[in-house]
Coordinates of C-alpha atoms and ligand atoms in Angstrom, one line a residue:
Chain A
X1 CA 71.2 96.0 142.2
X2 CA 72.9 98.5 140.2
X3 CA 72.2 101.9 139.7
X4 CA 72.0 103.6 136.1
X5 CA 74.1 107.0 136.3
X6 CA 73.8 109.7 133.5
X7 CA 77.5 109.8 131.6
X8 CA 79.1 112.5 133.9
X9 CA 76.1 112.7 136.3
X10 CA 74.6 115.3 135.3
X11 CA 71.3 115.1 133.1
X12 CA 71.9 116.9 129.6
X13 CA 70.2 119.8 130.0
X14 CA 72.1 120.6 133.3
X15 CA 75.3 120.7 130.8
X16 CA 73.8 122.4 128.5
X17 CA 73.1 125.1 130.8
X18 CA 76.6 125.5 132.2
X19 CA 77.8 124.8 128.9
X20 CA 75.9 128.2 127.6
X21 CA 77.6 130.2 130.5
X22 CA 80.7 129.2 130.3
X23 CA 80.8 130.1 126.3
X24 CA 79.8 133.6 127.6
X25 CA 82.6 134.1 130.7
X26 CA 85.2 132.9 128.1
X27 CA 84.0 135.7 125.6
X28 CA 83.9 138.1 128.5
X29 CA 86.9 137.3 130.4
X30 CA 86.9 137.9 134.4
X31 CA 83.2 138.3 134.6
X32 CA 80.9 136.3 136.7
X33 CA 78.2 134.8 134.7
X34 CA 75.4 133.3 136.8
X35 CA 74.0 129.4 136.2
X36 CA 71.5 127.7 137.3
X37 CA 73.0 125.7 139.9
X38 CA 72.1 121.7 140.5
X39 CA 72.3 119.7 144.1
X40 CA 75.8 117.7 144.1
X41 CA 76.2 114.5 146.3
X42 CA 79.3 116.0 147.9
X43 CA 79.4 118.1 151.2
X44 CA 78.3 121.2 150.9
X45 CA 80.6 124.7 152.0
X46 CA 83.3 122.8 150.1
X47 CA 82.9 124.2 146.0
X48 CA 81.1 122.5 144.3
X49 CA 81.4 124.7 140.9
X50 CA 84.3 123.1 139.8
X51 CA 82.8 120.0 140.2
X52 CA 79.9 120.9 137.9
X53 CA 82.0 122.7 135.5
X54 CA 84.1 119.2 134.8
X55 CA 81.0 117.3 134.8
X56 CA 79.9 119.6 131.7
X57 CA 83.2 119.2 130.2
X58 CA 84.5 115.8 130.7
X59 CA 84.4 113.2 127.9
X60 CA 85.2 109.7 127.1
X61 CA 88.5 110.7 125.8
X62 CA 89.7 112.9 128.8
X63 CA 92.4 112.3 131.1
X64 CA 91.6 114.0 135.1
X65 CA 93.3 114.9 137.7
X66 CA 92.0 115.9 140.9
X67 CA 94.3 118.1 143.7
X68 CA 93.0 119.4 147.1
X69 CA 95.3 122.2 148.0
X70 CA 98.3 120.5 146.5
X71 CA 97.7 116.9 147.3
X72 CA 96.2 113.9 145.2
X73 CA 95.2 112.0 147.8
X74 CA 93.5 114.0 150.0
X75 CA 89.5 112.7 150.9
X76 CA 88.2 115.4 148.8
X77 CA 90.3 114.9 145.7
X78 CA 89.6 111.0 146.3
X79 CA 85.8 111.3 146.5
X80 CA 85.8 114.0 143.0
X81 CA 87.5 111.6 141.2
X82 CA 85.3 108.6 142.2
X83 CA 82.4 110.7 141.0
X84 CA 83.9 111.3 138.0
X85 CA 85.3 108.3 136.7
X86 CA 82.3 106.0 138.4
X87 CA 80.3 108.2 136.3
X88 CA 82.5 108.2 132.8
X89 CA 84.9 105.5 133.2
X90 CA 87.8 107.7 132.1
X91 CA 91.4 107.5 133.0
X92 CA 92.7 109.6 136.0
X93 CA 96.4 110.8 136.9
X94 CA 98.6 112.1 139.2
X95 CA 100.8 114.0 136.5
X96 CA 100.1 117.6 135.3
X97 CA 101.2 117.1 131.8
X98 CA 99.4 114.0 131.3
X99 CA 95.6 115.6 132.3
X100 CA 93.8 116.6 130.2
X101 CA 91.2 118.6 132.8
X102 CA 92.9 119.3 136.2
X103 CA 90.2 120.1 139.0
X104 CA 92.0 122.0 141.8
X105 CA 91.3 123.9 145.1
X106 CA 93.8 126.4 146.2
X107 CA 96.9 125.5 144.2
X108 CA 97.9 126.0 140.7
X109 CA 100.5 122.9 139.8
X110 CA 104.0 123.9 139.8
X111 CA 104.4 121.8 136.2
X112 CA 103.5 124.6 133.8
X113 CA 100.1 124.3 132.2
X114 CA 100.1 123.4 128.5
X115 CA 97.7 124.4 125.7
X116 CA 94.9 121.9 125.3
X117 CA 94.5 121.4 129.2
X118 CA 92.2 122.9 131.1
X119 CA 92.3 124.4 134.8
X120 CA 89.6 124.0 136.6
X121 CA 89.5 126.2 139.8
X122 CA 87.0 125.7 142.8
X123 CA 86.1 128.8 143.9
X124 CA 84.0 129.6 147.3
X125 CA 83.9 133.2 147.2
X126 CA 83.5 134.5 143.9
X127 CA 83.1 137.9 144.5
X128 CA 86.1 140.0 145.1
X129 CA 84.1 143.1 146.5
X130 CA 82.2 141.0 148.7
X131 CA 84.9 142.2 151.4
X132 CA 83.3 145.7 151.7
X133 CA 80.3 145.3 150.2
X134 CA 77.6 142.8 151.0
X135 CA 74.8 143.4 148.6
X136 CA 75.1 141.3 145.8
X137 CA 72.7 143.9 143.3
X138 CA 75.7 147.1 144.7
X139 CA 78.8 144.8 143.9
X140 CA 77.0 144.2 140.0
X141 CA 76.5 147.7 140.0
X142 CA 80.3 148.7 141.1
X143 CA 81.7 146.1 138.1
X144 CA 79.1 147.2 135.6
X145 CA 80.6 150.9 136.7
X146 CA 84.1 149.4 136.8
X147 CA 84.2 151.5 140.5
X148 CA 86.9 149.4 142.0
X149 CA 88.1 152.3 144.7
X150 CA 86.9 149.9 147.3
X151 CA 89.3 147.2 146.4
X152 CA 91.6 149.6 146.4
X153 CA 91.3 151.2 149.5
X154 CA 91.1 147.3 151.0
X155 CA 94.6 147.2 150.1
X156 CA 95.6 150.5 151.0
X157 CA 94.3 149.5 154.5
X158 CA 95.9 146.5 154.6
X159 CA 99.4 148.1 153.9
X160 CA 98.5 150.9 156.5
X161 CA 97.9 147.9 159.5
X162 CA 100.9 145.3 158.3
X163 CA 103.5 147.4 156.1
X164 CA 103.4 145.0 153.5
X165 CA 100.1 144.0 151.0
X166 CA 99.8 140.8 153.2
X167 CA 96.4 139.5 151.7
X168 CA 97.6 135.8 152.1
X169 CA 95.4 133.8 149.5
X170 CA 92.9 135.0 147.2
X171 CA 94.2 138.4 146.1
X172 CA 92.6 140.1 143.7
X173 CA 93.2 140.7 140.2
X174 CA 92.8 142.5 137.5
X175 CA 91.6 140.9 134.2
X176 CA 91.5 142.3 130.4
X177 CA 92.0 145.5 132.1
X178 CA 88.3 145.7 133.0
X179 CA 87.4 143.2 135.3
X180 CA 88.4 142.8 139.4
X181 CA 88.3 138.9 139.6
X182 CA 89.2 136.5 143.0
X183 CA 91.2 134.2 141.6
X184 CA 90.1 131.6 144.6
X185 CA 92.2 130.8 147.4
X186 CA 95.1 130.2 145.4
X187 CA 98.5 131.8 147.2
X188 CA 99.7 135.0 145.9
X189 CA 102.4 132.4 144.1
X190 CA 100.5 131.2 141.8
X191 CA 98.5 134.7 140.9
X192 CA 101.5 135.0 138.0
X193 CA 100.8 131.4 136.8
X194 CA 97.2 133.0 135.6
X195 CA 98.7 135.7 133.4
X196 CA 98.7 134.9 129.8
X197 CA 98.3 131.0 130.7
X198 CA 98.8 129.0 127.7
X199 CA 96.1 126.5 128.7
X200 CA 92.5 127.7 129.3
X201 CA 91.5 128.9 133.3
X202 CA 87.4 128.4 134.7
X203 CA 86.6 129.0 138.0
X204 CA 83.3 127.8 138.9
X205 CA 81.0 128.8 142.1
X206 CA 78.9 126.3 143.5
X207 CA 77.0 128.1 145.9
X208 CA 76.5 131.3 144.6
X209 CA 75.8 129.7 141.0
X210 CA 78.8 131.9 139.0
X211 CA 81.5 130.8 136.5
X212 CA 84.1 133.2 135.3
X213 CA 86.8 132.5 132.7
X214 CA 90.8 133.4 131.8
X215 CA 91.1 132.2 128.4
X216 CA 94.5 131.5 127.2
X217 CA 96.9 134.5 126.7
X218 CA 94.7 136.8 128.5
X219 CA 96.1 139.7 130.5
X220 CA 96.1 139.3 135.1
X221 CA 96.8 141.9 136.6
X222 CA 97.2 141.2 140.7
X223 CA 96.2 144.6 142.0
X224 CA 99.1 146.5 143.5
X225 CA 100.3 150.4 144.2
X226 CA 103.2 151.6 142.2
X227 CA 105.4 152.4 145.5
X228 CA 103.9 149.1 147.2
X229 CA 104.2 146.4 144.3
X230 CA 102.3 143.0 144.6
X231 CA 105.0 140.2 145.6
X232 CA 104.5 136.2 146.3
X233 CA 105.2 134.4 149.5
X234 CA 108.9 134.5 149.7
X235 CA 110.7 131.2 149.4
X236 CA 114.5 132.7 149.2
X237 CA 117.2 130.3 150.4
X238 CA 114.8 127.8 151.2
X239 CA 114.1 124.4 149.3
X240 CA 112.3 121.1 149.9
X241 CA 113.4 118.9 152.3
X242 CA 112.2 116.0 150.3
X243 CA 113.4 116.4 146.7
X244 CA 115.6 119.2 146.9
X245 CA 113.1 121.6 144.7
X246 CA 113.5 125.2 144.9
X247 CA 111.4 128.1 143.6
X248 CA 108.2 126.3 144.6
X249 CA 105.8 126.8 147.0
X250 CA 106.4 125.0 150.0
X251 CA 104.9 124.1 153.5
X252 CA 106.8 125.0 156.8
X253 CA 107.0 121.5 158.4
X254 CA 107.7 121.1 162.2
X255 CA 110.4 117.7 162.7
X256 CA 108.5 116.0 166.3
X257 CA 111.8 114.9 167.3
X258 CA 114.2 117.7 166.7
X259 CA 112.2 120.5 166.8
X260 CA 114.0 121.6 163.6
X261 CA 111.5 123.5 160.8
X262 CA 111.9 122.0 157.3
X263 CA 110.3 122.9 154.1
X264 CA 108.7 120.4 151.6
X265 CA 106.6 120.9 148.2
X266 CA 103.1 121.6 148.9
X267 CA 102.3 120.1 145.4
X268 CA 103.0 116.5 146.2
X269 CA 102.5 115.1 142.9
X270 CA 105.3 117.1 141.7
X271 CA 107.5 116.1 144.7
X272 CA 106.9 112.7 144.1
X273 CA 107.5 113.2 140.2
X274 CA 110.9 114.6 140.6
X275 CA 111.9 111.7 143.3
X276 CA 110.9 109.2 140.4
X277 CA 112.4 110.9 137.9
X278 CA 116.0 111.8 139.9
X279 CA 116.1 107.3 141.1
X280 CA 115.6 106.7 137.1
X281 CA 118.8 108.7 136.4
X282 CA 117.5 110.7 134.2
X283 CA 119.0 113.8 135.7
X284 CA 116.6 116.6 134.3
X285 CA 117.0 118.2 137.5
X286 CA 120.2 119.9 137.8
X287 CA 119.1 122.1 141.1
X288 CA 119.6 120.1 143.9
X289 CA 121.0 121.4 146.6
Chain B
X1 CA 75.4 105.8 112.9
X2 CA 73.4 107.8 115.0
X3 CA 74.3 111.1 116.4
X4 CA 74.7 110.7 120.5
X5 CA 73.2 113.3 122.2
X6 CA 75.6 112.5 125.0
X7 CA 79.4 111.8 123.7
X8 CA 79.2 113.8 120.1
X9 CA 78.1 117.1 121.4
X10 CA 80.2 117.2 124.3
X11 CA 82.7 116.5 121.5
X12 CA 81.5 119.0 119.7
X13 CA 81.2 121.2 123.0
X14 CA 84.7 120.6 123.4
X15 CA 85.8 122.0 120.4
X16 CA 83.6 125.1 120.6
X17 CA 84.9 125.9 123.6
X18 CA 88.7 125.6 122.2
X19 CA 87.9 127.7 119.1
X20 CA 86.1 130.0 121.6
X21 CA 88.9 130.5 124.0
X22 CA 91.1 130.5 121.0
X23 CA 89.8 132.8 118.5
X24 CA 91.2 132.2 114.9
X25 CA 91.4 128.3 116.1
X26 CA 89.4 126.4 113.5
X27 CA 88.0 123.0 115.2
X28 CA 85.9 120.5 112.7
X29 CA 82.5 119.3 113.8
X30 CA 82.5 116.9 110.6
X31 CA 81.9 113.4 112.2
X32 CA 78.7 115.2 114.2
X33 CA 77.4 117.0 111.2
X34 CA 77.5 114.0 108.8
X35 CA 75.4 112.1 111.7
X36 CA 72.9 114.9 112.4
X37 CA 72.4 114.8 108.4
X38 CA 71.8 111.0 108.2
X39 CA 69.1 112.0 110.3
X40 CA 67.7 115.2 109.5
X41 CA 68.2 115.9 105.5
X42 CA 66.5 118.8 105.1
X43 CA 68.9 121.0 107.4
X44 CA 71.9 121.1 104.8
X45 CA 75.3 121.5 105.5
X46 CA 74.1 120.4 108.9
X47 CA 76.8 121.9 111.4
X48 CA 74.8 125.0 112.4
X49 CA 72.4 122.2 113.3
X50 CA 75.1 120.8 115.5
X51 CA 75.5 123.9 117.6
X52 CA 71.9 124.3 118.2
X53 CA 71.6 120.8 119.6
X54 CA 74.2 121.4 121.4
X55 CA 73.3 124.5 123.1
X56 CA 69.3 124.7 122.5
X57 CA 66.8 123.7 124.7
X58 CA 63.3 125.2 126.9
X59 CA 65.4 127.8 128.4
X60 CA 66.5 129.4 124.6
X61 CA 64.9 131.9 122.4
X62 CA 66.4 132.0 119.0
X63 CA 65.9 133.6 115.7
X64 CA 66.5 132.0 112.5
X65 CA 67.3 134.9 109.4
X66 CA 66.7 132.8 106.4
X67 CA 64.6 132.0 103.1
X68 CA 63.4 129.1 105.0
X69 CA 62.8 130.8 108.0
X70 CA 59.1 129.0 109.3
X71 CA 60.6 125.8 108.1
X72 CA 63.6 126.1 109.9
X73 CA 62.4 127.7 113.3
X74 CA 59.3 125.0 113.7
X75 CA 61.9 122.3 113.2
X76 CA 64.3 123.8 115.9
X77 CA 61.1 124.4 117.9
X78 CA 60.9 120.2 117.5
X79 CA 64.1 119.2 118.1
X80 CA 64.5 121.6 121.3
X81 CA 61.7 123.4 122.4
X82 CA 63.5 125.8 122.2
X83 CA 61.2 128.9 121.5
X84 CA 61.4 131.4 118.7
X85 CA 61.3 135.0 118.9
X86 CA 62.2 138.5 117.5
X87 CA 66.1 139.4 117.0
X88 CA 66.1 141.9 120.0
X89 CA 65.1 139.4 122.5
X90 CA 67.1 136.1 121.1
X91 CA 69.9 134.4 122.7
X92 CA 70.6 132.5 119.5
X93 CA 70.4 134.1 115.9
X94 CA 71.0 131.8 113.0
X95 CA 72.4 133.1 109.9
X96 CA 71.8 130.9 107.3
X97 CA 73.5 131.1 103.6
X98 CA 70.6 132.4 102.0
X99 CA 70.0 134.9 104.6
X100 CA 69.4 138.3 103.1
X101 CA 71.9 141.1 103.1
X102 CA 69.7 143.6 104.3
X103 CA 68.6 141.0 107.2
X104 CA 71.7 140.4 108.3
X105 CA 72.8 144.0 108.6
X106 CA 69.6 144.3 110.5
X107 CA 70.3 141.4 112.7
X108 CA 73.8 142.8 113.7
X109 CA 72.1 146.0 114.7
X110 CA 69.5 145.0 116.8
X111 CA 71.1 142.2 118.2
X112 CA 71.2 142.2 122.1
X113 CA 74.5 143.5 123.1
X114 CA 73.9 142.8 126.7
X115 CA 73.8 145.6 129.2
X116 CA 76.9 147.2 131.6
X117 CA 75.2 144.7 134.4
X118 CA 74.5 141.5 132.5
X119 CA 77.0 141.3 129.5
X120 CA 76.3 138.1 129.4
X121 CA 72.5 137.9 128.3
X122 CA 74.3 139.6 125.1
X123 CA 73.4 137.1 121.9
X124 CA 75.6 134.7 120.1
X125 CA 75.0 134.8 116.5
X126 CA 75.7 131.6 114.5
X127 CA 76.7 132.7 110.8
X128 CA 76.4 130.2 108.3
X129 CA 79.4 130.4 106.0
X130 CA 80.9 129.1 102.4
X131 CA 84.0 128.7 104.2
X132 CA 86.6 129.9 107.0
X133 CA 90.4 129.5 106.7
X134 CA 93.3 130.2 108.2
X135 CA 94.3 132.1 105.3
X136 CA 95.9 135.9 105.8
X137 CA 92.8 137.8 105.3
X138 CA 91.8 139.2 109.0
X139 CA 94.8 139.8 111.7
X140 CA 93.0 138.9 114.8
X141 CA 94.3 140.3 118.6
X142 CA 92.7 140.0 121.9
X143 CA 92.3 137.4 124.7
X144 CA 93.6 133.8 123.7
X145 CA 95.6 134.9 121.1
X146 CA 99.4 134.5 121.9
X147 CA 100.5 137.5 119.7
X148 CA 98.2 137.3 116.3
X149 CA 96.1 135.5 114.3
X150 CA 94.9 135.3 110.5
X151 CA 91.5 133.9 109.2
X152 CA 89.5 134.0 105.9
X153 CA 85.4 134.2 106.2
X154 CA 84.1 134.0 102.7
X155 CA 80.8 134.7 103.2
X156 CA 78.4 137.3 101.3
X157 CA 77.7 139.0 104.6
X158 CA 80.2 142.4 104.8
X159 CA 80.3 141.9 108.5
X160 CA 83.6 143.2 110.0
X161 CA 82.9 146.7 110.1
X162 CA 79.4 146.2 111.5
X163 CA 80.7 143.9 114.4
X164 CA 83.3 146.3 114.8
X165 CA 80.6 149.1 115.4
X166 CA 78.2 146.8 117.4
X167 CA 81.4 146.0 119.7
X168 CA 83.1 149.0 120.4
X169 CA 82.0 149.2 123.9
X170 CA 83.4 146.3 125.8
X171 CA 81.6 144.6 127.8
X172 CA 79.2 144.9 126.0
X173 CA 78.8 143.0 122.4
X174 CA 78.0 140.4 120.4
X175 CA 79.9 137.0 120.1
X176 CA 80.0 135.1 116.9
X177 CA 80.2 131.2 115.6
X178 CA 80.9 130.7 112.0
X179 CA 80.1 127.4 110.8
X180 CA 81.4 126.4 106.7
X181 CA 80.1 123.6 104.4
X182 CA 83.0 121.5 105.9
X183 CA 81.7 122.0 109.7
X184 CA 84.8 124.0 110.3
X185 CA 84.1 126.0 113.3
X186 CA 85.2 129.7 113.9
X187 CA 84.5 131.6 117.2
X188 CA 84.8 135.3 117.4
X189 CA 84.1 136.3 121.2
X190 CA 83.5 139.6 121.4
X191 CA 86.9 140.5 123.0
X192 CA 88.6 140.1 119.4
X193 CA 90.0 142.7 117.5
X194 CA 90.1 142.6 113.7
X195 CA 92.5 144.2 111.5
X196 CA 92.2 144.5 108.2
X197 CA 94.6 144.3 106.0
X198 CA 94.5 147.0 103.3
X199 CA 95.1 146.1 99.3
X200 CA 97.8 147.1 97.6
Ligands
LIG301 ZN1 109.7 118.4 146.9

């Protein structure tokens, strides 16, 4: 027996509707616009938003890729992509610049995004304020008022107990100067990669039903005071075990037999890319160390 | 050949989107139009009739501003169910060609802007024009443009200054889609600013 699926799962109208709201966060960039929300045949708690959102954007001619906090291969990534192209039949990658759509959770790829691709971001907590206040009608009301003190003092409070703005992942930012966005658990690292993108950012909320947008050349602002500024996880001196890389995020590693710490990429594809690349001679990467 | 309800307007979809994100981008919508006119011939140039297919259905309330108005609206009403309505409470107003100065003006004005909490249930308005270009007529700045960019509307609607006036307080606003006779497609999100420029 074989079972008929819709082209992309989703019945039309289901597009359609995301389709509508997505127009919308694009023209008003940072805000959560609410959708109505469809069951998806992947475990719940884990985002489905961006799944939806490619769903209503993928097409025969697109080219995916799929990245679970930096790796390819991880279940999650595998079982989106199965979806996807059991649903389409398109053509799926591994390497940044070939995608046309890349679906991620928590990372942005270290390969710079081009115009014409879209970034998909999973999102599970969409709402930035949600921290400090837990009434979803008071946090509309604080972003229609643009009262972002809150935020603020979360911050302030933070600097107070740690010395340093130590939010880890998901630290807010400030978008078109009017809106306070969560830019999903993405490290602080790649909270610069969002500022005046050259491809087009959506972040989609399955749960809570939102999708917000960062079109293309659009000012982020991470939040920050003037005498404590906003800084990325520190990387300095180090460099990946693997392929040498520096200047990229990368995952403290613990060596079973020595006991020694080493550093590798945590975007894997990349890794893997520049390993390829460096055995083919090509030598485009002069920083080895 | 048939329009595909499926592949050709997420094509289309695709594009509007692009030109949306990019404002001053002009994507074409030709291949869709010419199949939705095969089709439906008394709908002519056919690519507003793209978007609305596209973006139209039992949840939408639309207006239609044109000679043709009843025509128009009951075959929308058809090919959607989506359901027609007065310009304050549409999602959707089309502007046709033969829309009337006066009714355009008044569309502009009473067009929902949204409100400070949903600036989203703002309308889109889908102008109908002779054509758009990339020629050095409007500077446009804002969100998705890399530093500027220039575009041409020739249409007999003056509708800079009102859309300057109906948008002056971000978030709240209208966002617009101008379609030409070639199915170009023209987004102007409500984040865009317009210069411009001044003769001689
Ligand atoms: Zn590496």
């Amino acid at each position: 027996m074989r079972i008929e699926y819709n082209f992309a799962f989703f019945d039309e109208g289901s597009k359609r509707e995301i389709r509508r709201a997505t127009l919308k966060a694009v023209a008003i960039p940072g805000y959560q616009v609410p959708f109505a929300s469809r069951e998806m045949p992947i475990a719940r708690g884990w985002g489905t938003g961006g799944l939806q959102l490619t769903l209503s954007l993928v097409g025969k001619k697109d080219i995916l890729k799929v990245i679970d906090q930096g790796s390819d291969e991880s279940v999650n990534a595998v079982n989106i992509k199965k979806l996807i192209t059991k649903t389409t039949g398109i053509k799926v990658t591994d390497e940044a610049s070939e995608a046309t759509i890349i679906q991620s959770r928590h990372r942005i790829p270290e390969i710079p995004l081009q115009s014409g691709q879209i970034l998909v971001l999973q999102v599970p907590l969409p709402e930035p304020l949600r921290y400090y206040e837990p009434s979803e009608l008071e946090t509309k009301k604080l972003h229609a008022e643009q009262e972002y003190s809150g935020a603020w003092l979360m911050l302030f409070e933070q600097i107070m107990n740690y010395g340093t703005m130590s939010t880890g992942a998901d630290h807010p930012a400030m978008v078109h100067d009017r809106y306070v966005m969560a830019p999903s658990p993405i490290p602080r690292f790649d909270n610069p990669k969002l500022n005046h993108s050259k491809a087009l950012i959506l972040l989609g909320a399955g749960r809570e039903k939102k999708v917000y947008a960062v079109p293309p050349y659009t000012r982020v602002e991470s939040l920050a005071f003037e005498d404590f500024s906003f800084e990325v996880e520190s990387f300095k001196n180090k460099y990946c075990g693997i392929c040498g890389a520096k200047g990229v995020f990368l995952d403290e590693m613990l060596d079973d037999l020595t006991g020694e710490t080493f550093y590798q990429c945590n975007d894997t594809s990349y890794c893997l890319q520049r390993l390829n690349q460096e055995s083919a001679g090509r030598g485009i990467y002069n920083d080895r160390v | 050949m048939k329009l595909d309800l499926v592949h050709d307007l997420q094509e289309a979809y695709r594009k509007t989107l692009d030109s949306m994100s990019r404002p001053g981008l002009i994507s074409n919508i030709q291949d869709q139009a010419s199949k939705v006119a095969l089709e439906i011939s008394n709908f002519n140039p056919p690519a507003p009739l793209v978007m609305v297919l596209m973006l139209f259905d039992t949840e939408v309330k639309f207006k239609v501003c044109s000679k043709r108005e009843a025509e128009i609206a009951e075959l929308i009403n058809q090919l959607t169910y989506a359901k027609a309505t007065e310009i304050e409470n549409a999602d959707f107003i089309l502007v046709l060609n033969d829309a009337d100065p006066e009714e355009f003006e008044q569309v502009i004005n009473s067009a929902c802007p949204g409100d400070l909490h949903d600036p989203h249930k703002a309308a889109t308005i889908i102008i109908e024009a002779d054509s758009v270009s990339n020629d050095r007529d409007l500077t446009l700045i804002g969100p998705g443009i890399e530093i500027e960019s220039f575009i041409s509307v020739r249409t007999s609607h003056n509708w800079v200054d009102l859309r300057a006036d109906k948008n002056s307080e971000y978030p709240l606003g209208i966002d617009l889609i101008f379609t030409d006779r070639n199915a170009n497609i023209l987004c102007l999100p409500r984040t865009t600013q317009i210069w411009q420029e001044v003769a001689g």
